[in-house]
mmCIF file of C-alpha atoms and ligand atoms in Angstrom:
data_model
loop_
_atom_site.group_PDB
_atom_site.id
_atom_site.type_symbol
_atom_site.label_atom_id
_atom_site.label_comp_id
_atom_site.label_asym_id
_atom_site.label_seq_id
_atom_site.Cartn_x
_atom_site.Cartn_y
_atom_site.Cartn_z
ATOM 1 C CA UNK P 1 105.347 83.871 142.752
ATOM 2 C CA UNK P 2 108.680 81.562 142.599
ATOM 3 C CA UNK P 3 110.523 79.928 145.087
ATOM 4 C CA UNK P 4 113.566 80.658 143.282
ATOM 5 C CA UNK P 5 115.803 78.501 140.270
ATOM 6 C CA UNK P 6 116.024 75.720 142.360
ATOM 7 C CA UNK P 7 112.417 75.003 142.689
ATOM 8 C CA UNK P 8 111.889 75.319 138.829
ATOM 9 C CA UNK P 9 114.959 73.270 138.438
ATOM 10 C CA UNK P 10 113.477 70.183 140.979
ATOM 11 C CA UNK P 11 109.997 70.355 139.457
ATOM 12 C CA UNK P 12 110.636 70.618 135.908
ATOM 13 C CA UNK P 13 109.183 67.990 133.236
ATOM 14 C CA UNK P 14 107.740 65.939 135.840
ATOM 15 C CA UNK P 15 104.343 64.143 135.355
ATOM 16 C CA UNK P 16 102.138 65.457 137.651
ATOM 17 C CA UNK P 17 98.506 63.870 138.620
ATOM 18 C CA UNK P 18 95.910 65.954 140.080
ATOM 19 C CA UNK P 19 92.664 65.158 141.274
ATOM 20 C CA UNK P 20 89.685 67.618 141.397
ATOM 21 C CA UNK P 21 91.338 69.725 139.305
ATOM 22 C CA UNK P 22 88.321 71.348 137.302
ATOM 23 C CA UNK P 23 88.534 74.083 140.479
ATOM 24 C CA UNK P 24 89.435 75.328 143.988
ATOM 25 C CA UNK P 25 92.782 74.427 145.250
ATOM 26 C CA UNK P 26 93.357 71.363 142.394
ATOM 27 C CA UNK P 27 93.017 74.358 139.681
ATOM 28 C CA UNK P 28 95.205 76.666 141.740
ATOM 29 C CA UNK P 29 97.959 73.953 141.923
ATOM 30 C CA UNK P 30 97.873 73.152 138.683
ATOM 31 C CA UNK P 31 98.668 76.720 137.961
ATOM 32 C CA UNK P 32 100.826 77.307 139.938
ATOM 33 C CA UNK P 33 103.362 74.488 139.058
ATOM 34 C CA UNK P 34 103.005 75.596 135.672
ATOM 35 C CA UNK P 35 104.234 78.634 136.448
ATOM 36 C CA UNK P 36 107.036 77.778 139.158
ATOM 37 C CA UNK P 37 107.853 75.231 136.450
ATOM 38 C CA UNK P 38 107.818 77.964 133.306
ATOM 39 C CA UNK P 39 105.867 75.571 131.377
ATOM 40 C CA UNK P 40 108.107 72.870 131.049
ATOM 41 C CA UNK P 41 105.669 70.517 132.885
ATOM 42 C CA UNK P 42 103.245 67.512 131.942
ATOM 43 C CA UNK P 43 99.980 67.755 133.794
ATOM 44 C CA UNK P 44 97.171 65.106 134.233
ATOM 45 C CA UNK P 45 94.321 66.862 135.451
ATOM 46 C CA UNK P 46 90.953 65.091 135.875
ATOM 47 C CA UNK P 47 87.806 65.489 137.506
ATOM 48 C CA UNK P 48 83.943 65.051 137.048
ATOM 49 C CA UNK P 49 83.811 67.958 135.004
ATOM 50 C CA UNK P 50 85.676 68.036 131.736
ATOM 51 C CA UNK P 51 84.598 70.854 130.141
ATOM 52 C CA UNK P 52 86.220 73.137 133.240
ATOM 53 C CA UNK P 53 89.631 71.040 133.159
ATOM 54 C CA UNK P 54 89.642 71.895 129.228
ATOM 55 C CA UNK P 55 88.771 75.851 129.994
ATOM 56 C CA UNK P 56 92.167 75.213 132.921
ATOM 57 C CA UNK P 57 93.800 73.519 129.938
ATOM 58 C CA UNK P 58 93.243 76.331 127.553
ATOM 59 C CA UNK P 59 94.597 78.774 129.613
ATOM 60 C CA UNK P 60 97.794 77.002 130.349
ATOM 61 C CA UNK P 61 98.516 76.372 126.656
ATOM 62 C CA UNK P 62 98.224 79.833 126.115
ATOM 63 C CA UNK P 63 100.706 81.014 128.719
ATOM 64 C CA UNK P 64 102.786 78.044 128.308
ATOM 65 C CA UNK P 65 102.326 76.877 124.951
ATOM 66 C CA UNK P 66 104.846 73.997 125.303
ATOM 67 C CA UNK P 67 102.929 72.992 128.061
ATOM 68 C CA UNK P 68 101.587 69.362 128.156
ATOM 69 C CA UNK P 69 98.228 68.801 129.696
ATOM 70 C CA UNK P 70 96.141 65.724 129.571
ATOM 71 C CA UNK P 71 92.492 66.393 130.573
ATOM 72 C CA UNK P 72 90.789 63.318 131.887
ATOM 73 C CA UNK P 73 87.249 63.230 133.542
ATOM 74 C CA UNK P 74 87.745 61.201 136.084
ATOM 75 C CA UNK P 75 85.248 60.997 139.641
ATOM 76 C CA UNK P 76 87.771 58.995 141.900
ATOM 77 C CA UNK P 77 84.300 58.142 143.832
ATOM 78 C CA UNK P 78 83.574 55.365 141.036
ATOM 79 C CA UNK P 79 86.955 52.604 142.429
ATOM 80 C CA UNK P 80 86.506 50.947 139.562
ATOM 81 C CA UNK P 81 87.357 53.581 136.848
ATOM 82 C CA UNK P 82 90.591 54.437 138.987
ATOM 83 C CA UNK P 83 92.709 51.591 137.717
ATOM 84 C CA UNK P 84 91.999 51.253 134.054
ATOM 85 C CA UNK P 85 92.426 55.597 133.594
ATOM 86 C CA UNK P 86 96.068 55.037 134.933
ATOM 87 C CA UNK P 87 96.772 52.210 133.103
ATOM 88 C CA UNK P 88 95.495 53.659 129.654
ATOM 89 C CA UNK P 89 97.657 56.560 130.285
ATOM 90 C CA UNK P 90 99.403 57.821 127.354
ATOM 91 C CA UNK P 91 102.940 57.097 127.292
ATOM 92 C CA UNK P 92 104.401 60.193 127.358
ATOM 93 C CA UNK P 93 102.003 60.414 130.615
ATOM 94 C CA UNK P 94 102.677 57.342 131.659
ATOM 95 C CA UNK P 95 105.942 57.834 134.309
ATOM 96 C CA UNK P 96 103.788 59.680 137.317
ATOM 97 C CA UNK P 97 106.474 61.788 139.477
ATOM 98 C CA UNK P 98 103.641 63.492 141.611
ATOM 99 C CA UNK P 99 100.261 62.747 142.654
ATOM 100 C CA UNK P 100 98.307 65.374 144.100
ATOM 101 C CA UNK P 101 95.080 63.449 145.896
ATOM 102 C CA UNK P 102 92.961 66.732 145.694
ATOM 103 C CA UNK P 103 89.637 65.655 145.529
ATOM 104 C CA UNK P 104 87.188 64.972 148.211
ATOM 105 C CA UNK P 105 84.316 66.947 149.840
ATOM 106 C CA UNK P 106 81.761 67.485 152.872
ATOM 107 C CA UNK P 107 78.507 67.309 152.397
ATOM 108 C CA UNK P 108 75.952 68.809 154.997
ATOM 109 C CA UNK P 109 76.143 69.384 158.833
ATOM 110 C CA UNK P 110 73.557 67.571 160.471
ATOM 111 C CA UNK P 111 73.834 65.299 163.559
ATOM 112 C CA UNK P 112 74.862 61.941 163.633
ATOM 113 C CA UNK P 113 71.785 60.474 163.640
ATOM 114 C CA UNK P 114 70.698 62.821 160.965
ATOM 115 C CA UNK P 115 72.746 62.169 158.023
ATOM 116 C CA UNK P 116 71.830 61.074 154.998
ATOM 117 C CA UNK P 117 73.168 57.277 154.172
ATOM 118 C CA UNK P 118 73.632 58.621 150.736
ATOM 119 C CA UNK P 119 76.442 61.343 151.608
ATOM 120 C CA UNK P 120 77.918 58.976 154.111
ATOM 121 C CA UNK P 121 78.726 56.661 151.032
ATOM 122 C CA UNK P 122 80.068 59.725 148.585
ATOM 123 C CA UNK P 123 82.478 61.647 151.328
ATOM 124 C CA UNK P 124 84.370 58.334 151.993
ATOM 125 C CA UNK P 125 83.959 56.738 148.538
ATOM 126 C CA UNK P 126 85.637 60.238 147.459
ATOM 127 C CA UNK P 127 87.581 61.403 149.962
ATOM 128 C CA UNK P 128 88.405 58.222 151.689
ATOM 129 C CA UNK P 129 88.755 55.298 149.295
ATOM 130 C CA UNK P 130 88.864 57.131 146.191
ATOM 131 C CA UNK P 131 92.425 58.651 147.814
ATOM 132 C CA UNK P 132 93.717 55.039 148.817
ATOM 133 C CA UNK P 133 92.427 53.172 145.194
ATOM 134 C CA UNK P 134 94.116 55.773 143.376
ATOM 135 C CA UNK P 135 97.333 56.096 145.900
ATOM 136 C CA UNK P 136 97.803 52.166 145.544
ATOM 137 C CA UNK P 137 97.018 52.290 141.443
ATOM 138 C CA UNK P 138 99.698 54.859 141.557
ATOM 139 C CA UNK P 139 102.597 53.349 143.639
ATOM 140 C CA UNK P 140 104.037 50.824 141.312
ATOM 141 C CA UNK P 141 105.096 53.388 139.462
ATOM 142 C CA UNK P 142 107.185 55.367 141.592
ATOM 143 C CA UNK P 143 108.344 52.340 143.513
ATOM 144 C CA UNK P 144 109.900 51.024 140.103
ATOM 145 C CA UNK P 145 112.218 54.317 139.832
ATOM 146 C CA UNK P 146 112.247 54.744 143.632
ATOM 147 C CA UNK P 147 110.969 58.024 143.602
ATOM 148 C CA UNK P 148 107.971 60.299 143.670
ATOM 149 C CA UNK P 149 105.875 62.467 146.000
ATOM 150 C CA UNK P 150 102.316 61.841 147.242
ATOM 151 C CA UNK P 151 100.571 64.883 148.696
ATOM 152 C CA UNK P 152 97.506 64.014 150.301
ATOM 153 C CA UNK P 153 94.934 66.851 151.348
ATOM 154 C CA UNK P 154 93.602 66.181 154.760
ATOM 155 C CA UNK P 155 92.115 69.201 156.818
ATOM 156 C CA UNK P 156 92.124 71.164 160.183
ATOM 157 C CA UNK P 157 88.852 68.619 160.340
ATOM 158 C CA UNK P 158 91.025 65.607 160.576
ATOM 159 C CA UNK P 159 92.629 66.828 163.646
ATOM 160 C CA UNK P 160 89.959 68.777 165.268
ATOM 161 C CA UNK P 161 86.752 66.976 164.992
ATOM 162 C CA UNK P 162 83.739 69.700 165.248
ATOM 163 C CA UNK P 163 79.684 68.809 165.945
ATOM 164 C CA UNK P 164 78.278 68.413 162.618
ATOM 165 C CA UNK P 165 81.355 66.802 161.243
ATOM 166 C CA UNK P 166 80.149 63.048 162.121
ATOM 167 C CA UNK P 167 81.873 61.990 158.718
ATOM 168 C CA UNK P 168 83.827 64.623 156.918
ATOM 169 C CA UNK P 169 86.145 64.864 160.035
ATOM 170 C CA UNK P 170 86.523 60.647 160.428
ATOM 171 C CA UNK P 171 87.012 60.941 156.564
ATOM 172 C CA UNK P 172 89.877 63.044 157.112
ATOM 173 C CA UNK P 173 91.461 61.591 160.301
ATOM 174 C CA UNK P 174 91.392 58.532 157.967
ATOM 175 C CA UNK P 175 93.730 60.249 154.856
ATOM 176 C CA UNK P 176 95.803 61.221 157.936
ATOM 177 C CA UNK P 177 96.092 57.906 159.273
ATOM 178 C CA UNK P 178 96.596 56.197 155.675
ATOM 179 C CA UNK P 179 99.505 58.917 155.088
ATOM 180 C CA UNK P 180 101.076 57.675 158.483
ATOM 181 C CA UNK P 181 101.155 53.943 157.298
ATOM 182 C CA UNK P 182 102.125 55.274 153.793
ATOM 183 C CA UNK P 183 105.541 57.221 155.411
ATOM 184 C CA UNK P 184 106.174 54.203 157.133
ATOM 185 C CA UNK P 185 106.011 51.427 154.841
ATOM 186 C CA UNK P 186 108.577 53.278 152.242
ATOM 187 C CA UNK P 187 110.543 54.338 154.541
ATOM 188 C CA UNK P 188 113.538 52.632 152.882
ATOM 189 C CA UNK P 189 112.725 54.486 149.122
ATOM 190 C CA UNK P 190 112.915 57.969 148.005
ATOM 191 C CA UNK P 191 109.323 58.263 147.961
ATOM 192 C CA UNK P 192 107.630 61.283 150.020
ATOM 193 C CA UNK P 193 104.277 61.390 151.721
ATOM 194 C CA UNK P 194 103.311 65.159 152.217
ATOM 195 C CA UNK P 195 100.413 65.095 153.642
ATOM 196 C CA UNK P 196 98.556 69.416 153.674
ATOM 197 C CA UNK P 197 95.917 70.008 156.154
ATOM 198 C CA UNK P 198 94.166 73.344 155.312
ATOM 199 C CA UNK P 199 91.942 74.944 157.790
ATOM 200 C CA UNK P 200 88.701 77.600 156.732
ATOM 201 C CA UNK P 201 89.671 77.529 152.605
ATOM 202 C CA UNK P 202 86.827 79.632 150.727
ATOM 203 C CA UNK P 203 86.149 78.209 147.637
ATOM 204 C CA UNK P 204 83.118 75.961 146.250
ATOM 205 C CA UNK P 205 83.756 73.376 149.122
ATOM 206 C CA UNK P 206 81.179 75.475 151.286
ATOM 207 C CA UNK P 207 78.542 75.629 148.170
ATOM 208 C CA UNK P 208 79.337 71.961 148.106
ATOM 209 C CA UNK P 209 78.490 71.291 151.687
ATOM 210 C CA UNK P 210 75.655 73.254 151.945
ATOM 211 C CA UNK P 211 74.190 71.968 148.634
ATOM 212 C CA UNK P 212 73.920 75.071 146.993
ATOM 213 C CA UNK P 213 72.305 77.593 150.167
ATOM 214 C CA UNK P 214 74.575 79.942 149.157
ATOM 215 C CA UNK P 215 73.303 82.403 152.459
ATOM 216 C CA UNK P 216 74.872 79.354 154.419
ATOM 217 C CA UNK P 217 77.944 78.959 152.460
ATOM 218 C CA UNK P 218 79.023 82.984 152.714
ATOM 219 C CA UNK P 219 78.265 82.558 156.200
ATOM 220 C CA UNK P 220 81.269 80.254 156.610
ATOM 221 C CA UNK P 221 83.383 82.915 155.795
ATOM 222 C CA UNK P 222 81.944 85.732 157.438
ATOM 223 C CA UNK P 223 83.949 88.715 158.850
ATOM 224 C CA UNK P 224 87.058 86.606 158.302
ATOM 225 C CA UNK P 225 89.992 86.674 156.118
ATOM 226 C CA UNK P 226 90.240 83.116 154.788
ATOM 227 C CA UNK P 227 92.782 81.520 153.037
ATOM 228 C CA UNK P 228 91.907 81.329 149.432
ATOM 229 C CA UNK P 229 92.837 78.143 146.743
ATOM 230 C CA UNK P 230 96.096 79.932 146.023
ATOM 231 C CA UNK P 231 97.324 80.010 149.420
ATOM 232 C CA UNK P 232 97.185 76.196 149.669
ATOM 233 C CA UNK P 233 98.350 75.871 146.499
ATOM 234 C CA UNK P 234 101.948 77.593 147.273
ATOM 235 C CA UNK P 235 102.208 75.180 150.299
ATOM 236 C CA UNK P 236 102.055 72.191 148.092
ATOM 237 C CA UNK P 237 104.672 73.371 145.567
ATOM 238 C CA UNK P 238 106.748 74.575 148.287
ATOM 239 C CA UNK P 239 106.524 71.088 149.776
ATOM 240 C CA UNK P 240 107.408 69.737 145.971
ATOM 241 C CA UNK P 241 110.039 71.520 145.260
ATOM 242 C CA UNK P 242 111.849 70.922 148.440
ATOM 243 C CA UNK P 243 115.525 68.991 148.251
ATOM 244 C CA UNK P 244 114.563 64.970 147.890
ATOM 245 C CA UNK P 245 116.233 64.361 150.963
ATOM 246 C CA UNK P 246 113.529 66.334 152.994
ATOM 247 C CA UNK P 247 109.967 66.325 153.397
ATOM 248 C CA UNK P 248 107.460 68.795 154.132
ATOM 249 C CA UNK P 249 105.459 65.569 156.055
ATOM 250 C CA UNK P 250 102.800 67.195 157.637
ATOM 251 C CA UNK P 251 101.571 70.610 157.540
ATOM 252 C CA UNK P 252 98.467 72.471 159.228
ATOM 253 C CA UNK P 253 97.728 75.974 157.507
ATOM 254 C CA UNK P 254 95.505 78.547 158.709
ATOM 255 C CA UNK P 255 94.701 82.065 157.643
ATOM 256 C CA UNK P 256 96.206 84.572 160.481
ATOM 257 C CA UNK P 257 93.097 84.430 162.434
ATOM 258 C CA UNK P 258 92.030 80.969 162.690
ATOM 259 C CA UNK P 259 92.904 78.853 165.620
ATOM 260 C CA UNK P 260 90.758 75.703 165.122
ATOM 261 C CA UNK P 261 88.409 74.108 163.346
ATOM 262 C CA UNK P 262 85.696 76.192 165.241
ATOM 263 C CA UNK P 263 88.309 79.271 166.716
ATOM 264 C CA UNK P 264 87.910 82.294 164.103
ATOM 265 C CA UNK P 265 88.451 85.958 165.022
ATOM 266 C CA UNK P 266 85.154 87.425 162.860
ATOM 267 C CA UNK P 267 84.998 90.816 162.820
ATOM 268 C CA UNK P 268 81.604 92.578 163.160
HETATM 269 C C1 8X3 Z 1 87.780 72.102 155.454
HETATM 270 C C2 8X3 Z 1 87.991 72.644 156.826
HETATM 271 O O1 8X3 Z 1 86.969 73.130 159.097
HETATM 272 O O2 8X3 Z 1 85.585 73.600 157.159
HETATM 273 O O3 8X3 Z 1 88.545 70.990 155.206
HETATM 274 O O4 8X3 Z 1 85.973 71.340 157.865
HETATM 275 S S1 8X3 Z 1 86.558 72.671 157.756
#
């Protein structure tokens, strides 16, 4: 799909970061700005695993082969790697226009009370201060040009906390509140903060959650139509390829028959 000349026109030969791109709605994005951009694109992709961001690679050289991808493994949940991969990024690389903070994850649904200290730790160290190590590794370079867009992906959760959300939902209330502060404090530069909160997405974030039950995981889903990686994915290059002087700020998406987090027509 194409949002018309002018999109390919705004987006083209930008630098464009994107976390948790080895699948899900980081893969979808990264596809489709390659195609709303006809190639003529550089794209950083990184997460933990490599060997899928070089299979996403592949197939973008091949249907772009001007295309520039860099393929970095990166796991934004270890702080410390975040600032020495941006600053040994290859020149050409170098000049970030867009960062896409993609990755982040839930991990069970028990109680509070019940949760394991261990997934505590990973959903913010990912989601949480992952997002805001990388964000403020990442600023510099936009505020030296005074421009750039930073799409953050929070979720239906981050507005609508559910039972058995005790920390994905906080998590996400907190990329909500950190895009808030974010808007604010550049409010004087060219520099957008588009924050996208999806609601039921199906993709491996329920296999994630669930640890691999994949009974559990389908059962998410059930009966209902949900939105899928692409859907999200033409959201955040609509919100990209927008005129500079508007921004897409914040945007709740839902497949046709979600109302809330826990609100889904399921048919029998
Ligand atoms: C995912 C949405 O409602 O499954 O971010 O937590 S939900």
């Amino acid at each position: 799909m194409s949002f018309g000349s002018k999109a390919a026109e705004r987006i083209s030969n930008k630098v464009v970061l994107i976390t948790g791109a080895s699948a899900g709605i980081g893969a979808a994005t990264a596809k489709e700005i390659a195609v709303t951009a006809n190639g003529n694109i550089k794209l950083i992709l990184t997460a933990r695993r490599k060997d899928k961001l070089q299979d996403l690679a592949d197939e973008l050289t091949q249907q772009f082969p001007d295309i520039k991808v860099l393929t970095v493994a990166l796991d934004v949940s270890k702080l410390e790697t975040i600032r020495p991969f941006v600053e040994a990024l290859p020149q050409e690389f170098a000049d970030i226009d867009v960062l896409v903070n993609n990755a982040g994850l839930a991990l069970g649904r028990d109680p509070v009370g019940s949760i394991l200290d261990e997934d505590i730790t990973t959903m913010f160290q990912t989601n949480v201060l992952g997002l805001i190590t990388l964000t403020q590794a990442v600023l510099p370079i936009m505020k030296a040009k005074d421009s750039g867009d930073i799409i953050n992906l929070g979720s239906i959760a981050g507005r609508d906390p559910y039972p058995g959300g005790g920390i994905y939902c906080p998590t996400k209330a907190s990329v909500k509140s950190f895009s808030h502060v974010l808007r604010k404090e550049l409010i004087s530069t060219k520099i957008r903060i588009i924050e996208i909160d999806p609601g039921n997405v199906e993709t491996e974030f329920s296999n994630v959650r669930f640890k691999g039950d994949l009974e559990k995981a389908k059962a998410v889903y059930a009966g209902t139509e949900p939105l899928y990686a692409e859907d999200i994915a033409e959201f955040i290059v609509f919100a990209i390829t927008r005129k500079q002087k508007t921004v897409m700020a914040e945007t709740l998406v839902f497949s046709t028959n979600q109302a809330s987090a826990t609100h889904l027509y399921r048919e029998e």
